[in-house]
Backbone as a ProteinNet text record, in pm:
[ID]
protein_1_A
[PRIMARY]
MAFFHKVKDTFSQAGQSTVKMAKEFSETTKLNNEISEAETQINNLYLEIGYQIYVAHSADPLPEVAELIEKIHALHDKIDDNRAQIQAINAAGHCPNCGAKIKPGMAFCSGCGTKLAVEQPQPEPKPAKPMFCANCGAQVSPDASFCTSCGAPIP
[TERTIARY]
83.1	1.7	87.1	201.4	285.2	335	344.6	392.8	281.7	160.7	47.2	34.2	58.8	59	173.7	279.4	401.1	370	316.7	280.3	178.7	78	-32.4	26.8	118.7	177.2	261.8	327.4	421.9	322.7	213	125.6	55.4	25.3	-31.5	60.7	186.7	283.4	306.8	322.3	328.4	213.4	93.6	-24	-22.8	15.7	16.4	130.8	240.2	343.4	305.2	227	174.2	84.6	-13	-111.8	-35.2	63.6	143.5	207.7	276.8	339.9	231.9	122.4	20.6	-33.7	-46.7	-85	22.2	140.2	256	264.7	243	251.1	134.4	18.7	-102.4	-76.9	-24.3	-0.3	102.3	211.7	322	266.2	186.5	131.7	48.6	-45	-128	-48.6	55.9	138.1	216.5	260.7	331.3	237.1	106.3	5.4	-24.9	-33	-49.5	71.3	193.7	311.1	304.7	269	266.4	160.4	51.6	-62.6	-20.2	53.8	100.7	211.2	297.9	394.1	332.6	228.9	153.5	89.1	28.4	-28.6	75	192.4	305	346.7	364.5	400.7	299.5	170.4	64.3	78	108.3	121.3	243	349.1	474.3	438	354.9	315.3	235.9	148.1	56.7	137.4	239.6	327.4	400.4	459.2	529.4	446.2	325.8	230.9	196.1	177.4	148.1	258.9	380.3	504.8	519.7	492.3	493.2	400.2	279	175.7	215.9	254.9	289	416.4	506.4	640.6	679.4	590	625.9	673.9	611.2	650	777.5	799.4	923.6	977.4	1047.3	1081.7	1192.9	1173.4	1279.1	1408.1	1520.7	1647.1	1661.3	1609.3	1619.4	1545.1	1435.8	1348.7	1343.2	1420.6	1416.5	1440.6	1541.6	1577	1467.3	1400.5	1289.2	1172.5	1138.9	1032.5	1056.2	1181.8	1218.4	1188.2	1220.3	1195.8	1050.2	971.3	825.7	773.6	821	775.6	811.4	934.3	975.6	882.2	846.7	759.6	619.6	571.7	439.5	452	555.6	575.6	577	642.5	650	501.5	432.8	299.4	212.8	225.9	149	182.9	316.2	363.7	309.5	317.8	261.9	111.8	37.5	-104.3	-134.3	-55.8	-72	-49.7	54.7	81.7	-32	-81	-190.6	-311.8	-339.6	-451.1	-436	-304	-284.8	-303.6	-263.8	-273.7	-420.4	-492.9	-638.2	-721.3	-672.9	-739.8	-759	-661.1	-658.9	-776.7	-875.4	-990	-993.5	-1111.5	-1132.2	-1251.8	-1250.6	-1371.3	-1487.4	-1604.5	-1720.4	-1763.5	-1720.6	-1767.9	-1676.5	-1540.7	-1439.1	-1335.5	-1334.7	-1245.5	-1102.6	-1079.2	-946.1	-909.5	-785.2	-745.6	-759.1	-816.9	-827.7	-755	-715.1	-644.4	-740.9	-714.5	-798	-801.4	-922.9	-938.6	-971.3	-965.8	-991.1	-1147.4	-1182.3	-1321.4	-1377.6	-1290.9	-1330	-1230.9	-1271	-1191.1	-1101.6	-970.2	-881.3	-902.1	-964.6	-979.6	-1110.1	-1218	-1339	-1416.4	-1361.8	-1425	-1544.4	-1582.9	-1700.1	-1669.5	-1777.6	-1769.8	-1763.4	-1675	-1651.6	-1702.5	-1754.9	-1792.7	-1657.4	-1641.4	-1527.8	-1557.9	-1486	-1514.2	-1425.1	-1486.4	-1409.7	-1323.5	-1201.3	-1117.6	-1175.4	-1173.2	-1218	-1096	-1112.8	-1004.8	-966.3	-840.3	-790.9	-817.5	-887.3	-907.1	-784	-795.5	-685.5	-663.2	-538.8	-514	-553.9	-622.1	-670	-553.8	-579.5	-484.3	-464.3	-340.6	-324.3	-385.6	-447.9	-509.6	-434.9	-433.9	-363.2	-458.1	-441.9	-519.9	-481.8	-583.5	-557.6	-503	-529.6	-496.9	-348.3	-313.6	-178.6	-91.2	-144.3	-59.8	-35.8	-92	-80.7	-155.7	-101.2	-174.9	-289.3	-406.8	-528	-583.1	-658.5	-715.1	-833	-857.9	-960.8	-1104.2	-1130.1	-1259	-1270.1	-1169.6	-1163.1	-1257.4	-1322.8	-1405.5	-1324.1	-1225.8	-1150.3	-1006.9	-917.7	-769.9	-740.5	-659.1	-625.5	-508	-440.8	-337.3	-388.1	-474	-513.1	-663.8	-743.1	-886.4	-965.6	-908.4	-979.9	-1068.8	-1181.7	-1272.8	-1208.6	-1226.4	-1172.2	-1296.4	-1278.1	-1385.3	-1405.5
-117.5	-2.1	122.8	124.6	239.1	281.6	174.5	205.7	290.9	251.3	331.4	469.4	485.7	623	706	643.1	715.3	761.7	669.3	700.4	815.2	797.3	908.1	1037.9	1043.8	1165.2	1229.7	1145.8	1186.9	1252.9	1183.2	1242.2	1368.6	1377.1	1492.2	1611.2	1591.9	1701.1	1745.3	1655.8	1684.8	1766.5	1732.1	1808.3	1951	1959.9	2090.5	2184.1	2123.6	2193.6	2241.2	2163.3	2194.7	2308	2309.3	2410.2	2538.9	2534.4	2661.1	2719.9	2624	2677.2	2733.5	2678.5	2733.5	2865.8	2888.3	3010.4	3122.8	3081.3	3174	3219.4	3121.9	3144.8	3239	3213.6	3294.4	3437.4	3454.8	3586.3	3665	3595.9	3653.4	3694.3	3611.4	3644.1	3766.7	3771.2	3890.3	4015.2	4010.4	4128	4169.5	4066.9	4099.2	4168.2	4124.4	4182.5	4335.4	4351.1	4487.6	4577.1	4521.9	4605.2	4635	4535.5	4555.9	4659	4657.2	4749.5	4894.7	4907.3	5044.2	5091.4	5002.4	5050.3	5096.8	5028.3	5063.1	5207.1	5221.5	5361.4	5461.3	5435	5532.7	5559.4	5462.1	5489	5571.4	5544.9	5630.1	5772.2	5796.3	5932.7	5999.3	5923.6	5977.8	6020.8	5936.8	5969.4	6094.6	6110.4	6229.9	6357.8	6336.9	6455.9	6495	6391.8	6418.7	6493.4	6448	6510.9	6651.7	6673.5	6811.9	6901.4	6854.3	6932.9	6962.8	6866.5	6886.6	6991.8	6984.8	7080.5	7219.7	7224.4	7362.9	7428.3	7343.1	7393.7	7359.8	7311.7	7271.6	7389	7503.4	7624.6	7689.9	7683.7	7743.3	7633.3	7530.2	7411.9	7447	7378.8	7378.5	7324	7369.7	7313.4	7166.8	7113	6974.4	6884.1	6938.8	6850.7	6910.2	7004	7062.5	6956.7	6876.9	6774.1	6676.7	6631.2	6538.6	6597.3	6729.8	6798.3	6813.7	6830.7	6839.6	6706.8	6599.2	6462.2	6435.8	6485.7	6466.6	6546.7	6667.7	6752.8	6686.5	6621.5	6556.4	6435.7	6365.2	6252.6	6296.9	6409.2	6458.7	6492.5	6552.4	6591.1	6469.8	6358.5	6235.7	6170.6	6182.1	6126.9	6201.7	6336.5	6420.3	6380.7	6366.5	6335.4	6196.8	6100.2	5965.1	5972.7	6049.1	6060.9	6123.6	6228.9	6294.3	6188.8	6107.5	6008.7	5898.1	5863.3	5768	5834.5	5957.9	6025.6	6041	6061	6067.1	5931.6	5826.1	5695.1	5656.9	5692.6	5657.3	5746	5862.5	5962.1	5914.2	5836.4	5785.4	5681.2	5712.8	5627	5548.2	5496.2	5420.8	5467.6	5459.5	5508.8	5410.6	5461.8	5373	5300.4	5354	5292.1	5188.6	5210.9	5127.4	5071.3	5129.5	5078.4	5133.5	5228.6	5277.4	5367.5	5376.7	5452.4	5600	5675.9	5817.8	5897.1	6009.3	6096.6	6202.5	6252.3	6343.5	6474.1	6529.8	6652.7	6630.5	6504.9	6477.6	6498.8	6564.8	6584.9	6468.4	6411.7	6300.8	6186.8	6071.8	5946.4	5947.2	5914.3	5921.5	5785	5685.8	5555	5553.9	5605.8	5594.2	5731.3	5836	5970.6	5997.1	5906.1	5925.8	6045.8	6126.1	6245.6	6200.3	6250.3	6209.8	6320.6	6284.8	6382.1	6430.8	6556.8	6605.8	6641	6568.9	6579.4	6685.4	6756.8	6862.3	6790.6	6825.1	6764.1	6802.6	6703.2	6720.5	6767.4	6859.9	6902.9	6791.5	6770.4	6665.5	6703.4	6607.2	6644.5	6665.4	6752.9	6781.5	6659.1	6620.8	6508	6541.6	6442.2	6463.7	6439.8	6488.3	6467.2	6311	6264.3	6123.9	6076.6	5962.6	5903.9	5784	5751.3	5637.4	5548.3	5423.3	5332.3	5346.6	5363.2	5384.8	5259.1	5139.6	5012.4	4982.1	4983.8	4934.8	5047.2	5163.1	5273.9	5281.4	5181.3	5183.3	5300.6	5351.1	5458.5	5395.7	5468.3	5420.7	5532.6	5494.8	5601.1	5661.3	5793.9	5874.6	5817.1	5734.7	5677	5535.6	5478	5349.2	5337.4	5218.1	5197.8	5101	5018	4933	4933.5	4913.4	4912.1	4780.8	4802.5	4690	4607.3	4655.5	4586.4	4495.9	4551.4	4476.1	4453.6	4513.4	4487.7	4565	4654.4	4733.1	4840	4867.8	4972.4	5107	5186.5	5331.1	5422.9	5496.7	5591.6	5697.3
-0.7	-2.3	-7.9	61.8	74.5	-67.5	-145.9	-285	-358.9	-344	-416.9	-364.6	-227.8	-165.1	-221.8	-242.7	-297.6	-443.6	-516.1	-658	-668.2	-571.7	-569.2	-531.3	-437.2	-400	-509.6	-578.3	-690.7	-801.1	-839.5	-938.2	-889.2	-769	-701.6	-710.6	-672	-675.9	-826.2	-912.1	-1057.3	-1104.5	-1075.2	-1107.3	-1052.4	-922.8	-864.9	-930.4	-961.9	-1018.2	-1171.2	-1240.2	-1371.7	-1361.5	-1262.2	-1244.8	-1209.6	-1126.4	-1088.8	-1209.7	-1295.5	-1413.1	-1510.2	-1524.6	-1616.8	-1566.8	-1436.4	-1385.9	-1414.2	-1384.4	-1406.9	-1565.2	-1642.9	-1792.6	-1833	-1773.6	-1804	-1761.2	-1640.2	-1588.3	-1668.2	-1697	-1780	-1918.8	-1982.8	-2106.2	-2104	-2000.1	-1975.1	-1962.6	-1878.6	-1857.5	-1989.5	-2058.1	-2185.8	-2289	-2287.2	-2375.6	-2334.4	-2203.8	-2154.9	-2194.7	-2184.1	-2219.8	-2378.2	-2446.9	-2598.6	-2631.3	-2564.4	-2596.2	-2548.8	-2438.7	-2394.3	-2494.8	-2537.1	-2633.4	-2765	-2809.6	-2930.1	-2912.6	-2795.6	-2766.3	-2769.7	-2703.2	-2701.6	-2850.6	-2928.1	-3075.4	-3144	-3123.2	-3179.7	-3137.6	-3016.4	-2966.4	-3025	-3039.4	-3109.5	-3244.2	-3321.9	-3457.8	-3462	-3360.8	-3359.2	-3328.6	-3229.6	-3198.9	-3323.8	-3389.6	-3516.4	-3618.9	-3642.5	-3731.8	-3695.7	-3561.3	-3516.3	-3540.1	-3512.3	-3536.2	-3694.3	-3764.6	-3915.1	-3957.4	-3913.3	-3949.7	-3906.4	-3781.5	-3725.4	-3782	-3833.7	-3875.3	-4006.6	-4094.1	-4228.5	-4314	-4283.9	-4373.7	-4320	-4185.5	-4126.4	-4024	-4082.7	-3989.5	-3890.4	-3778.4	-3673.1	-3733.6	-3694.1	-3751.2	-3724	-3620.3	-3589.6	-3674.9	-3738.2	-3819.9	-3968.5	-3993.3	-4129.3	-4240.7	-4221.1	-4324	-4343.9	-4230.6	-4233.8	-4302.6	-4276.9	-4341	-4496.8	-4524.9	-4672.2	-4750.8	-4677.3	-4729.7	-4738.6	-4647.5	-4657.2	-4774.9	-4795	-4904.1	-5042.2	-5049.4	-5164.9	-5189.6	-5091	-5111	-5157.4	-5094	-5141.1	-5289.4	-5336.9	-5475.8	-5558.9	-5513.2	-5587.4	-5602.9	-5491.7	-5494	-5595.1	-5590.1	-5685.5	-5831.8	-5854.9	-5994	-6036.1	-5944.1	-5978	-6003.7	-5921.8	-5946.8	-6085.9	-6123.7	-6248.6	-6363.1	-6340.5	-6445.1	-6462.3	-6345.4	-6343.9	-6407.4	-6374.6	-6448.6	-6600.4	-6641.6	-6780.9	-6848.3	-6779.2	-6839.5	-6843.8	-6743.3	-6741	-6831.9	-6869.1	-6946	-7096.1	-7138.8	-7278.1	-7271.5	-7359.1	-7366.4	-7501.8	-7526.9	-7658.2	-7726.2	-7845.8	-7936.6	-7910.5	-7881	-7854.8	-7978.3	-8099.4	-8227.4	-8274.4	-8286.9	-8339.5	-8243.4	-8113.3	-8014.5	-8028.6	-8123.6	-8130.7	-8008.6	-7983.3	-7872.1	-7898	-7806.6	-7826.7	-7712.1	-7751.8	-7652.2	-7589.8	-7472.5	-7415.4	-7500.6	-7518.7	-7595.2	-7748.1	-7794.5	-7922.6	-7949.1	-8057.9	-8093.8	-8176.3	-8261.4	-8352.1	-8343.4	-8366.3	-8358.3	-8481	-8465.8	-8577.6	-8663.1	-8602.4	-8672.3	-8757.3	-8707.4	-8786	-8805.6	-8740.1	-8763	-8677.3	-8577.5	-8491.3	-8408.5	-8388.2	-8304.8	-8162.7	-8084.9	-7950.2	-7852.2	-7735.9	-7632.1	-7565.6	-7560.1	-7490.4	-7346.1	-7259	-7117.4	-7051.8	-6958.7	-6893	-6778.5	-6764.1	-6659.1	-6520.7	-6435.1	-6298.3	-6208.6	-6125.1	-6032.4	-5941.3	-5911.1	-5821.4	-5680.8	-5603.4	-5462.6	-5374.7	-5283.3	-5197.9	-5103.7	-5080.5	-4987.3	-4848.3	-4785.4	-4648.2	-4553	-4431.5	-4322	-4298.1	-4288.2	-4275.9	-4137.1	-4147.7	-4019.5	-3993.7	-3854.9	-3802.8	-3718	-3723.5	-3641.4	-3503.1	-3407.8	-3270.2	-3203.4	-3262.9	-3204.9	-3244.1	-3372	-3413.4	-3463.7	-3498.7	-3543.4	-3684	-3769.8	-3905.9	-3972.8	-4078	-4153.3	-4228.5	-4217.5	-4286.5	-4373.2	-4473.7	-4566.9	-4492.3	-4522.8	-4452.4	-4459.9	-4569.9	-4572.8	-4531.3	-4467.5	-4410.9	-4287.5	-4277.8	-4163.5	-4071.3	-4125.7	-4049.7	-4093.6	-3996.1	-4024.3	-4113.3	-4215.4	-4294.4	-4237.9	-4131.2	-4075	-3957.1	-3870.6	-3757.7	-3745.5	-3841.7	-3843.9	-3745	-3668.1	-3562.1	-3626.9	-3571.9	-3633	-3622.4	-3722.4	-3724	-3691.2	-3592	-3553.8	-3651.4
[MASK]
+++++++++++++++++++++++++++++++++++++++++++++++++++++++++++++++++++++++++++++++++++++++++++++++++++++++++++++++++++++++++++++++++++++++++++++++++++++++++++

């Protein structure tokens, strides 16, 4: 009988040890998640501070951030150029009668002579203030309802 009591005690101690380890793991995981969430919130605040400094000082930058603001301006220029190129590519249409490629401003198709409707160019909308996900800090489009990185709802 002593043998069975010894086996029972051994299993009991092993079970208690496993429960203790599981609790410690659970607590550690919870704390690590809280740390990660706090770090994400801090990074979002850093981004917002940076954006506010950019808005306030983009015309007359502080010496410490002048180079970074110039890089941002250059990137905005590149985006504008790329959008203009995309608009030019998409502006070339096709004749509704023969399918020939037509250029913007053409009054008649060069392939079949069909009269074309001349469309007035639409002004390009002004870029909106960049928005960031409050959960993960990823940049999201102004019309987004959910973050494409983490799936969190965007207010």
